[in-house]
PDB file of C-alpha atoms in Angstrom:
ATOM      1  CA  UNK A   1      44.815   0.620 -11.829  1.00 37.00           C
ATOM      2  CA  UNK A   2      47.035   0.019  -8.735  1.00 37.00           C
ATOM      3  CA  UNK A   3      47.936  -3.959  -7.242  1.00 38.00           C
ATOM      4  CA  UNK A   4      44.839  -3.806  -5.069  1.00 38.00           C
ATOM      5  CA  UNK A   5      41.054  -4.542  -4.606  1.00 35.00           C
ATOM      6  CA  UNK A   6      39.268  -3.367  -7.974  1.00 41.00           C
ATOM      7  CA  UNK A   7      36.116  -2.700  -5.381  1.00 37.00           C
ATOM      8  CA  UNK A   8      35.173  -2.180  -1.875  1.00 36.00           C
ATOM      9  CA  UNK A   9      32.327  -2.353   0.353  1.00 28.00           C
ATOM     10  CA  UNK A  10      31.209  -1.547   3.902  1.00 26.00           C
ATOM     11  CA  UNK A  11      31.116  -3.866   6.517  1.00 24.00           C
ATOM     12  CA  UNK A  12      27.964  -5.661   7.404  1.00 27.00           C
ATOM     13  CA  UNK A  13      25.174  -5.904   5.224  1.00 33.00           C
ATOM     14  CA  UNK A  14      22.283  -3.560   5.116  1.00 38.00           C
ATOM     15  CA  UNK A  15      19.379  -5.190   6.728  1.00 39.00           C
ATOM     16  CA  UNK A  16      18.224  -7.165   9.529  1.00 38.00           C
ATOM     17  CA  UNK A  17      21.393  -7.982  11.630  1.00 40.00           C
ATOM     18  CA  UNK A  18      23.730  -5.099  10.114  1.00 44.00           C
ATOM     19  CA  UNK A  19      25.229  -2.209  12.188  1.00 50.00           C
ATOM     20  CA  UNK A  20      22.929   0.607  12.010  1.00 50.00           C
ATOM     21  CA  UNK A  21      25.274   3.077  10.833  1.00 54.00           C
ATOM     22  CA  UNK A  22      26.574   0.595   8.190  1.00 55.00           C
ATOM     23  CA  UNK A  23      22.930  -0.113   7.042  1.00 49.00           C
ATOM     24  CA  UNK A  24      22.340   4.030   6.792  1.00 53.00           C
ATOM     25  CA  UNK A  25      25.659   4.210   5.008  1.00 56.00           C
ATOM     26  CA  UNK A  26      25.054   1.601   2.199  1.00 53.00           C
ATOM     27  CA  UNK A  27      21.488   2.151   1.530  1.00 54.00           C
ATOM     28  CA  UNK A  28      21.776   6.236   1.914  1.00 58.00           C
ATOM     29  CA  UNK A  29      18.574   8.281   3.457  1.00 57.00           C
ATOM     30  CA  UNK A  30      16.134   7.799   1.169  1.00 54.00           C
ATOM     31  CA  UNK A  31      14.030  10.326   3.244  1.00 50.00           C
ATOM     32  CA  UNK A  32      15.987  13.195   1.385  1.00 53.00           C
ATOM     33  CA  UNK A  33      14.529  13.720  -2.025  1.00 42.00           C
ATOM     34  CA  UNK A  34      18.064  15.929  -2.668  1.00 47.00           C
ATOM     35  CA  UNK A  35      20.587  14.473  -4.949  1.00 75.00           C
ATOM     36  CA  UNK A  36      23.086  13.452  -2.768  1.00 83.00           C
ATOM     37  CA  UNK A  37      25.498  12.038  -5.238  1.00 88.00           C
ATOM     38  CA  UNK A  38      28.614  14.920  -4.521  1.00 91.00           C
ATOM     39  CA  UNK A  39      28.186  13.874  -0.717  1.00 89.00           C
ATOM     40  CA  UNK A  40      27.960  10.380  -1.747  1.00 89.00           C
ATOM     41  CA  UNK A  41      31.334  10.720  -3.192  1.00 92.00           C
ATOM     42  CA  UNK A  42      32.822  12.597   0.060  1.00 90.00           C
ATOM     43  CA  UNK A  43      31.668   9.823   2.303  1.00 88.00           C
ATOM     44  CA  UNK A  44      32.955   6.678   0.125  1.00 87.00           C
ATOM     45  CA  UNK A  45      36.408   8.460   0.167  1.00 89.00           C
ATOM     46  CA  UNK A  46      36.193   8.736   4.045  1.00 87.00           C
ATOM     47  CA  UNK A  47      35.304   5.189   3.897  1.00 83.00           C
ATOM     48  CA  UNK A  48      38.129   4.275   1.807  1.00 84.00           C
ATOM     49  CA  UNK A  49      40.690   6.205   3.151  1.00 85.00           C
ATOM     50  CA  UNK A  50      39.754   5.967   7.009  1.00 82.00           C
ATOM     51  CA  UNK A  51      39.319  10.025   6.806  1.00 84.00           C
ATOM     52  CA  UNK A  52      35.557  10.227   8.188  1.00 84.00           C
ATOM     53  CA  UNK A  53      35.792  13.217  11.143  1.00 87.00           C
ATOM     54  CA  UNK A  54      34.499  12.224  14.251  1.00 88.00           C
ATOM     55  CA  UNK A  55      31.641  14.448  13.850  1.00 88.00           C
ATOM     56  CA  UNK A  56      30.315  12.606  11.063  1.00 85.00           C
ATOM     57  CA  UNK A  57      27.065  10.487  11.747  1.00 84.00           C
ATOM     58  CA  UNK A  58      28.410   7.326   9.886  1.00 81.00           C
ATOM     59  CA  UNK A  59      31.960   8.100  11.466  1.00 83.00           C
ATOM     60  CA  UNK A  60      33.892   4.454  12.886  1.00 82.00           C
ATOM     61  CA  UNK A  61      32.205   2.953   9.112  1.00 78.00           C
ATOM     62  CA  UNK A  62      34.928   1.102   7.641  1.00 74.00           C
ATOM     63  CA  UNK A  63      34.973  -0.512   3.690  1.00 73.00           C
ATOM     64  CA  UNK A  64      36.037  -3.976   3.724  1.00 78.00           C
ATOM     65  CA  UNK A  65      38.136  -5.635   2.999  1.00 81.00           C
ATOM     66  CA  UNK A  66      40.591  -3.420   4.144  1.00 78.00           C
ATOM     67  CA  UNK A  67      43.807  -3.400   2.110  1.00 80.00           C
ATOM     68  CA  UNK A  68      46.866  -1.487   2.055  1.00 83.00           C
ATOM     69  CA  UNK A  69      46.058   0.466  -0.824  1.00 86.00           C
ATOM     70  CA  UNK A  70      42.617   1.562  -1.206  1.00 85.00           C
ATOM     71  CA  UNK A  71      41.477   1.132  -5.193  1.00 88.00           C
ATOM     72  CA  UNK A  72      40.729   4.539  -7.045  1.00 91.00           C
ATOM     73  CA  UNK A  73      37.443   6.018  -7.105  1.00 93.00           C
ATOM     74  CA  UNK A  74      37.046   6.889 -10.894  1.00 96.00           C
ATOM     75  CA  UNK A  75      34.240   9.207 -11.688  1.00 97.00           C
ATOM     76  CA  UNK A  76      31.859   7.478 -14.382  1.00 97.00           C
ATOM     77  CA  UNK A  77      29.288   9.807 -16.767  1.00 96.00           C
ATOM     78  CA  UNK A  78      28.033  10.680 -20.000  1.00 95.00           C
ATOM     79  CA  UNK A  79      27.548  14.702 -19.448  1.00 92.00           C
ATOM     80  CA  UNK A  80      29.288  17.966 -18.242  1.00 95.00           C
ATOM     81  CA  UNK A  81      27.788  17.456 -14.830  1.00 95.00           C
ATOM     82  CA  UNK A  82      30.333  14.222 -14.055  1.00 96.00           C
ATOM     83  CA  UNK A  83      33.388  16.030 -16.171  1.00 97.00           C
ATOM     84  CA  UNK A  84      32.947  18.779 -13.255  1.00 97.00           C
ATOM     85  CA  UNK A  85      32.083  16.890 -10.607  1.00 96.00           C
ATOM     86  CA  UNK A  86      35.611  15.162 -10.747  1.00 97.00           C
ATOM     87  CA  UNK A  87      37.490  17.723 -11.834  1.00 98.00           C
ATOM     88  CA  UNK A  88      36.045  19.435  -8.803  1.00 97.00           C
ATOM     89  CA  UNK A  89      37.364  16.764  -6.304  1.00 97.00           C
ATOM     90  CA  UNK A  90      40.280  15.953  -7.687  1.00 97.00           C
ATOM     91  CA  UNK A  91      39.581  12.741  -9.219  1.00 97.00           C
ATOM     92  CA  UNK A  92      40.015  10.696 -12.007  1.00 97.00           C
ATOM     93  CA  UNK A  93      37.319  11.124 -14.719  1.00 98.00           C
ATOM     94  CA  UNK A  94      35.762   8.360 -17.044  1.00 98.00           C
ATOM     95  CA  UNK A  95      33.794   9.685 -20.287  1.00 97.00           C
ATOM     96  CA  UNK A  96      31.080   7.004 -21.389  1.00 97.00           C
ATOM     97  CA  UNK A  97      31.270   6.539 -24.571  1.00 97.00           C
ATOM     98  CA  UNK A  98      29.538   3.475 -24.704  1.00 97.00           C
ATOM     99  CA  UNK A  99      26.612   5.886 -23.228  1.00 96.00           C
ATOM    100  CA  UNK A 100      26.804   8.987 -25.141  1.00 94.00           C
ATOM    101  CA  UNK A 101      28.697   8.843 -28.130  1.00 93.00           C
ATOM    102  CA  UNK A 102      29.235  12.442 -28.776  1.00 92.00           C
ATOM    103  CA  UNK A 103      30.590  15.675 -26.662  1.00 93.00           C
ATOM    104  CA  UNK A 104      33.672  13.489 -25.574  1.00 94.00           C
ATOM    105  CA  UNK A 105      36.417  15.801 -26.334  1.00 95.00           C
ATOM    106  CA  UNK A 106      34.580  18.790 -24.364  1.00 96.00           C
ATOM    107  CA  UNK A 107      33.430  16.694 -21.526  1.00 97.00           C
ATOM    108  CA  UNK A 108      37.494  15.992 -21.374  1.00 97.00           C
ATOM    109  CA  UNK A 109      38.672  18.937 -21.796  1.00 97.00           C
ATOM    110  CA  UNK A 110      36.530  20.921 -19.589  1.00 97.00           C
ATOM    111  CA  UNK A 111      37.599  17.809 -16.954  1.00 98.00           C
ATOM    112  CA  UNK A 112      40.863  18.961 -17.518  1.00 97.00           C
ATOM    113  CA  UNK A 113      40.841  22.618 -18.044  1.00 98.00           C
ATOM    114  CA  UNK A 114      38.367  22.754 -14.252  1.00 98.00           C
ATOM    115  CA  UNK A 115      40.992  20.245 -12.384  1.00 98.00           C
ATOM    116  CA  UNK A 116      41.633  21.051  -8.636  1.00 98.00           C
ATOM    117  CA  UNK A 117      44.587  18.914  -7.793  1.00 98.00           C
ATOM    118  CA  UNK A 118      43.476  16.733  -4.322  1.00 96.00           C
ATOM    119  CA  UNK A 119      44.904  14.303  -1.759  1.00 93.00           C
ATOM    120  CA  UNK A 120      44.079  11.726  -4.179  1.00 93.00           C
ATOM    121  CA  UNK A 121      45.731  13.012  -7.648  1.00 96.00           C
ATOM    122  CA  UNK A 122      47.323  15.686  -8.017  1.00 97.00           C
ATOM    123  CA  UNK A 123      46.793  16.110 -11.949  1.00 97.00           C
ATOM    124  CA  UNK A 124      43.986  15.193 -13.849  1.00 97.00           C
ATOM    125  CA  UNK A 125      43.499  11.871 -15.174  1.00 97.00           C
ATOM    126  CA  UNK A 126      41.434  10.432 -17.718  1.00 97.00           C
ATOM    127  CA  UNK A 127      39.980   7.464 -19.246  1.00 97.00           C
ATOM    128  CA  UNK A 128      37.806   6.606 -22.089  1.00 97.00           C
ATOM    129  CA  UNK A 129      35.095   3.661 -21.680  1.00 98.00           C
ATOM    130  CA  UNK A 130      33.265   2.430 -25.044  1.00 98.00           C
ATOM    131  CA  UNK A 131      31.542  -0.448 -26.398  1.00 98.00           C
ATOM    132  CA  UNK A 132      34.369  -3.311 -28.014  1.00 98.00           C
ATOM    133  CA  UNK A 133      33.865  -6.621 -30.057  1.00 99.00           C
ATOM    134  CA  UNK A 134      36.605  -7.502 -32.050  1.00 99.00           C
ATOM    135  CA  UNK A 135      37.185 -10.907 -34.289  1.00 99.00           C
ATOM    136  CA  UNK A 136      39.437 -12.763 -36.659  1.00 98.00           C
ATOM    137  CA  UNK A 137      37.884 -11.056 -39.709  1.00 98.00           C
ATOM    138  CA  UNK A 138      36.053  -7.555 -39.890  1.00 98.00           C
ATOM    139  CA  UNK A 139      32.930  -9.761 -41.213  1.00 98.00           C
ATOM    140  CA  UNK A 140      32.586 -11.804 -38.200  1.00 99.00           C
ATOM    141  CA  UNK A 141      33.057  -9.016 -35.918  1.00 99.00           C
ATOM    142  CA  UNK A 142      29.948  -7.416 -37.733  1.00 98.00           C
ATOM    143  CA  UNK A 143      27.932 -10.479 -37.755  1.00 98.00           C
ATOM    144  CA  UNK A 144      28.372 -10.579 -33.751  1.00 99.00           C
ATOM    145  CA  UNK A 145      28.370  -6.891 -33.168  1.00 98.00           C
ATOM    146  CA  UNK A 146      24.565  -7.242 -34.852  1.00 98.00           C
ATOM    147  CA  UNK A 147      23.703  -8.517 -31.114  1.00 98.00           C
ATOM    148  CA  UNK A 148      24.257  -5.396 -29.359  1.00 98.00           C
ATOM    149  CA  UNK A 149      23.101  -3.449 -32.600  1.00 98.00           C
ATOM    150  CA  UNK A 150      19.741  -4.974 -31.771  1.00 97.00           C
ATOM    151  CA  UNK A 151      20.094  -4.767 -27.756  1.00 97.00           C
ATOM    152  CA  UNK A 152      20.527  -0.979 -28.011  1.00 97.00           C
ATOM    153  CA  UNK A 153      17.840  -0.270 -30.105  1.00 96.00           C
ATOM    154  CA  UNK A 154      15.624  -2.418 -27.643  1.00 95.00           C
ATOM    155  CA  UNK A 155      16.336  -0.826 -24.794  1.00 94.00           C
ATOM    156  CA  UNK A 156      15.647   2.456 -26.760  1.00 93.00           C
ATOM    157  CA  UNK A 157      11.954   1.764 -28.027  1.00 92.00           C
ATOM    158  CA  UNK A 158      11.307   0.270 -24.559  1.00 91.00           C
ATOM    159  CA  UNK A 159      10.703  -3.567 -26.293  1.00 86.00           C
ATOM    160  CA  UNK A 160      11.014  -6.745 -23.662  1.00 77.00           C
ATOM    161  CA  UNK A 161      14.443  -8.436 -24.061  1.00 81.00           C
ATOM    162  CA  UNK A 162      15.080 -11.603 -22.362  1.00 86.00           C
ATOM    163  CA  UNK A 163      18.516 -11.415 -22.867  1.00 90.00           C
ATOM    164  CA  UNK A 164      20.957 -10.169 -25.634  1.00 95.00           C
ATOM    165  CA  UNK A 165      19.093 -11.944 -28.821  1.00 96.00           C
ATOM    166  CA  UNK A 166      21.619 -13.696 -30.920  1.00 97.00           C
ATOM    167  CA  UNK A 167      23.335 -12.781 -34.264  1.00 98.00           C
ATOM    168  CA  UNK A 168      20.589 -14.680 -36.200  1.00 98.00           C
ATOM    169  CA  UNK A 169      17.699 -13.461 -34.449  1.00 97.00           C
ATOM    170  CA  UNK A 170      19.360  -9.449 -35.004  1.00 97.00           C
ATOM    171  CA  UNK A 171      19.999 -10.557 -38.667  1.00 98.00           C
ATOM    172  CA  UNK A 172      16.508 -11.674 -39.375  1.00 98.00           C
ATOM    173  CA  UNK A 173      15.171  -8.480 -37.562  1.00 97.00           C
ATOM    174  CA  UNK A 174      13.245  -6.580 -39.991  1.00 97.00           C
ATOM    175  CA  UNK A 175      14.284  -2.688 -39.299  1.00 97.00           C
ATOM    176  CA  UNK A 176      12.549  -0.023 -40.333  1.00 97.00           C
ATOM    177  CA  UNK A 177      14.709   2.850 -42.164  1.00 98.00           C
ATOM    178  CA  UNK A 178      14.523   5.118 -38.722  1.00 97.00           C
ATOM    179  CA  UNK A 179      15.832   1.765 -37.028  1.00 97.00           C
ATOM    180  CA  UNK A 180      18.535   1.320 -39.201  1.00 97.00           C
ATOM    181  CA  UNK A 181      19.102   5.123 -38.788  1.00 97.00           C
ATOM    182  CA  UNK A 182      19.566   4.512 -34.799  1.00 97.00           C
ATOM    183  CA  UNK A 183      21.727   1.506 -35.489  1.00 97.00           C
ATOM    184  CA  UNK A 184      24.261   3.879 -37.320  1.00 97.00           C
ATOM    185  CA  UNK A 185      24.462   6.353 -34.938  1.00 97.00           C
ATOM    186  CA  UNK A 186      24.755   4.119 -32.184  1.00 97.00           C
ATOM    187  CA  UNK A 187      27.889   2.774 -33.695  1.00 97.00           C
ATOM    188  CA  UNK A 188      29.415   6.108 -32.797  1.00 96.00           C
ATOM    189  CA  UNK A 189      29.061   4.475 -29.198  1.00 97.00           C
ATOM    190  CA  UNK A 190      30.951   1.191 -30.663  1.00 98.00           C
ATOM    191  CA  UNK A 191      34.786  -0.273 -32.089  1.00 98.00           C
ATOM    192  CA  UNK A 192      34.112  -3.476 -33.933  1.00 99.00           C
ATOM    193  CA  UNK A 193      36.432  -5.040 -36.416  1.00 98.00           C
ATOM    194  CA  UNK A 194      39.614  -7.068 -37.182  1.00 99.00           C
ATOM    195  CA  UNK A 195      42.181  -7.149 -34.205  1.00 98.00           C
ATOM    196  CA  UNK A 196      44.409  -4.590 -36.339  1.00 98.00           C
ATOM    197  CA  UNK A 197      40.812  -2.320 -37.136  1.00 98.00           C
ATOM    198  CA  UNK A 198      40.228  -2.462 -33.871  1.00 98.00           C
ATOM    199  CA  UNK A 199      43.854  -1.790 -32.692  1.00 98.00           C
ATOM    200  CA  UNK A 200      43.976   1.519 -34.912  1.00 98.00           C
ATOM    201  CA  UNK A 201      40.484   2.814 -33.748  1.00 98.00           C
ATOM    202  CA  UNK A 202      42.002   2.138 -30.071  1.00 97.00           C
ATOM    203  CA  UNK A 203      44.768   4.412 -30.634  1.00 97.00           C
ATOM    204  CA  UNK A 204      43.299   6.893 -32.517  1.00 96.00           C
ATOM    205  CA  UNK A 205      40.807   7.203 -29.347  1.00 96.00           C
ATOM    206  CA  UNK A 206      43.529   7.534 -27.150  1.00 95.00           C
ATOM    207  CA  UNK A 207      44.643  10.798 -29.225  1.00 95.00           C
ATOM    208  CA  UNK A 208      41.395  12.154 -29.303  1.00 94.00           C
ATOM    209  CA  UNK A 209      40.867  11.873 -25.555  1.00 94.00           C
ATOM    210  CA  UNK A 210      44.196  12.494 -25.034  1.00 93.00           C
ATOM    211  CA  UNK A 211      44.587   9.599 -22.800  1.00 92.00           C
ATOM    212  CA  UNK A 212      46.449   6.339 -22.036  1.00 87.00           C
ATOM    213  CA  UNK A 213      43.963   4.263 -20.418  1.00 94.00           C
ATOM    214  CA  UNK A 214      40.565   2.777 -22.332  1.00 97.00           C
ATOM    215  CA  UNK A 215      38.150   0.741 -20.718  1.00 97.00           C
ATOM    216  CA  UNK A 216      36.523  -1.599 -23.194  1.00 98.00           C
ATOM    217  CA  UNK A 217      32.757  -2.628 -22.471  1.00 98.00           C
ATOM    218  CA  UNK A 218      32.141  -6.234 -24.458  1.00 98.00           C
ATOM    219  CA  UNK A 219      28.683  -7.188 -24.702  1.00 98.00           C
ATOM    220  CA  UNK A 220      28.079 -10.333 -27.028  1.00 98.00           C
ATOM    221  CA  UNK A 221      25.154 -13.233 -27.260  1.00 98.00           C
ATOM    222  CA  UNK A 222      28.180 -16.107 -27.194  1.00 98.00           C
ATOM    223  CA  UNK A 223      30.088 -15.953 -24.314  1.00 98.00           C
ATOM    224  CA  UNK A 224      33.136 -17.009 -26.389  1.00 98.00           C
ATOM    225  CA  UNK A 225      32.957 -14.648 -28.569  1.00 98.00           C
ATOM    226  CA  UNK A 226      33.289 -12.255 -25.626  1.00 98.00           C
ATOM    227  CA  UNK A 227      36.537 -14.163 -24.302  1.00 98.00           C
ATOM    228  CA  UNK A 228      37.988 -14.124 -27.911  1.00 98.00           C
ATOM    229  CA  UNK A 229      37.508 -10.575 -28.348  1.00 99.00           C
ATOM    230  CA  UNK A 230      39.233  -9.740 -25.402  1.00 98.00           C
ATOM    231  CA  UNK A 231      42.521 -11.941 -26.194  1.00 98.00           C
ATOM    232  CA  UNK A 232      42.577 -10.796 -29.879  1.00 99.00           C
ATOM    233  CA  UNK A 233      42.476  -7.061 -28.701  1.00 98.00           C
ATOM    234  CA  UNK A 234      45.209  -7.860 -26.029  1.00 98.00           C
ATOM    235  CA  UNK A 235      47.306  -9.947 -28.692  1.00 98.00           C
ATOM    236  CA  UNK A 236      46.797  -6.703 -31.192  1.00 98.00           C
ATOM    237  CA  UNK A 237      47.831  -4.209 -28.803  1.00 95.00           C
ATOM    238  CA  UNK A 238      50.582  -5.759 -26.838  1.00 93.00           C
ATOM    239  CA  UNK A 239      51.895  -8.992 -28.869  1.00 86.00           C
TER     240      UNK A 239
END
């Protein structure tokens, strides 16, 4: 990502007291029962990039802070619809992994294969976000990994969670042989292991994707363990 502000947005808040057309701009018109996502997209680059025409109805709507270089607007999704979305607008495209942890390498390819080359990139670009915890030892990554094992499958069977239960609490869990099922295939969604298991499956997911940028989604009970996997993968990966 370029030197600049990893996020933007407009200028006054929506509400009592904001500009009207900043208000309509961040909060959308929830009259239309359209998806409006594509033109969604068109109007946060005119924010960005100071390119709304005059015409437009939220036209003078700036994003703020405004910075030299405006940060990229990566396209995030699980599905074809996203892959041709960006590749449509000449964007950068991000494959969720972490979401859906199969159809990668078509969602990619068709990505790349549909490009249209834009003001904003002129080749395609893409990235590969998926689920990350890493640890001194294979075993301890697997012990804290059992956290988000147990967090997914939650969120799956609809269950209450009052925040992401803790190792114990996901070892003591008594799954069913359909759970355990889930938790396996949901690992397809994950990398956990040793700093140098974790370093291989890295690389080998940058030749599948066929890309040089990963974005690594860490989601642990111990906020320390989250820090430590982070350093670990850096210290595997760069030294």
């Amino acid at each position: 990502m370029p030197d600049s502000t990893p996020a933007a947005s407009t200028s006054r808040r929506a509400g009592a007291g904001g500009m009207p057309r900043a208000t309509i701009a961040l909060q959308g018109d929830r009259r239309r029962s359209v998806d409006r996502y594509p033109e969604q997209i068109d109007d946060l680059l005119g924010y960005l990039y100071d390119a709304l025409p005059p015409v437009h109805p939220l036209y003078g709507v700036k994003a703020t802070p405004i910075v030299q270089s405006p940060p990229e607007l990566w396209l995030l999704g699980s599905s074809s619809e996203t892959a041709k979305l960006a590749a449509d607008k000449g964007l950068p495209y991000v494959f969720a992994q972490f979401i859906n942890g199969e159809g990668g390498e078509h969602y990619m390819r068709l990505y790349r294969d549909r490009f249209v080359p834009s003001p904003y990139l002129a080749e395609p670009r893409g990235m590969v976000a998926v689920f990350a915890i890493c640890a001194e030892t294979d075993e301890k990554a697997e012990w804290i990994a059992g956290s988000l094992d147990l967090t997914l499958l939650m969120i799956e069977q609809g269950m209450a969670l009052n925040g992401t239960p803790s190792p114990e609490k996901a070892a003591a869990y008594p799954y069913s042989p359909y759970e355990r099922k889930r938790v396996e295939d949901n690992r397809r969604r994950m990398i956990v292991g040793s700093p140098a298991r974790v370093k291989d499956e890295l690389y080998r997911l940058s030749e599948k994707y066929e890309t040089e940028e990963i974005m690594l989604v860490t989601i642990t009970y111990d906020f320390e363990d989250k820090l430590a996997s982070f350093r670990l993968i850096a210290d595997a990966v760069w030294g």
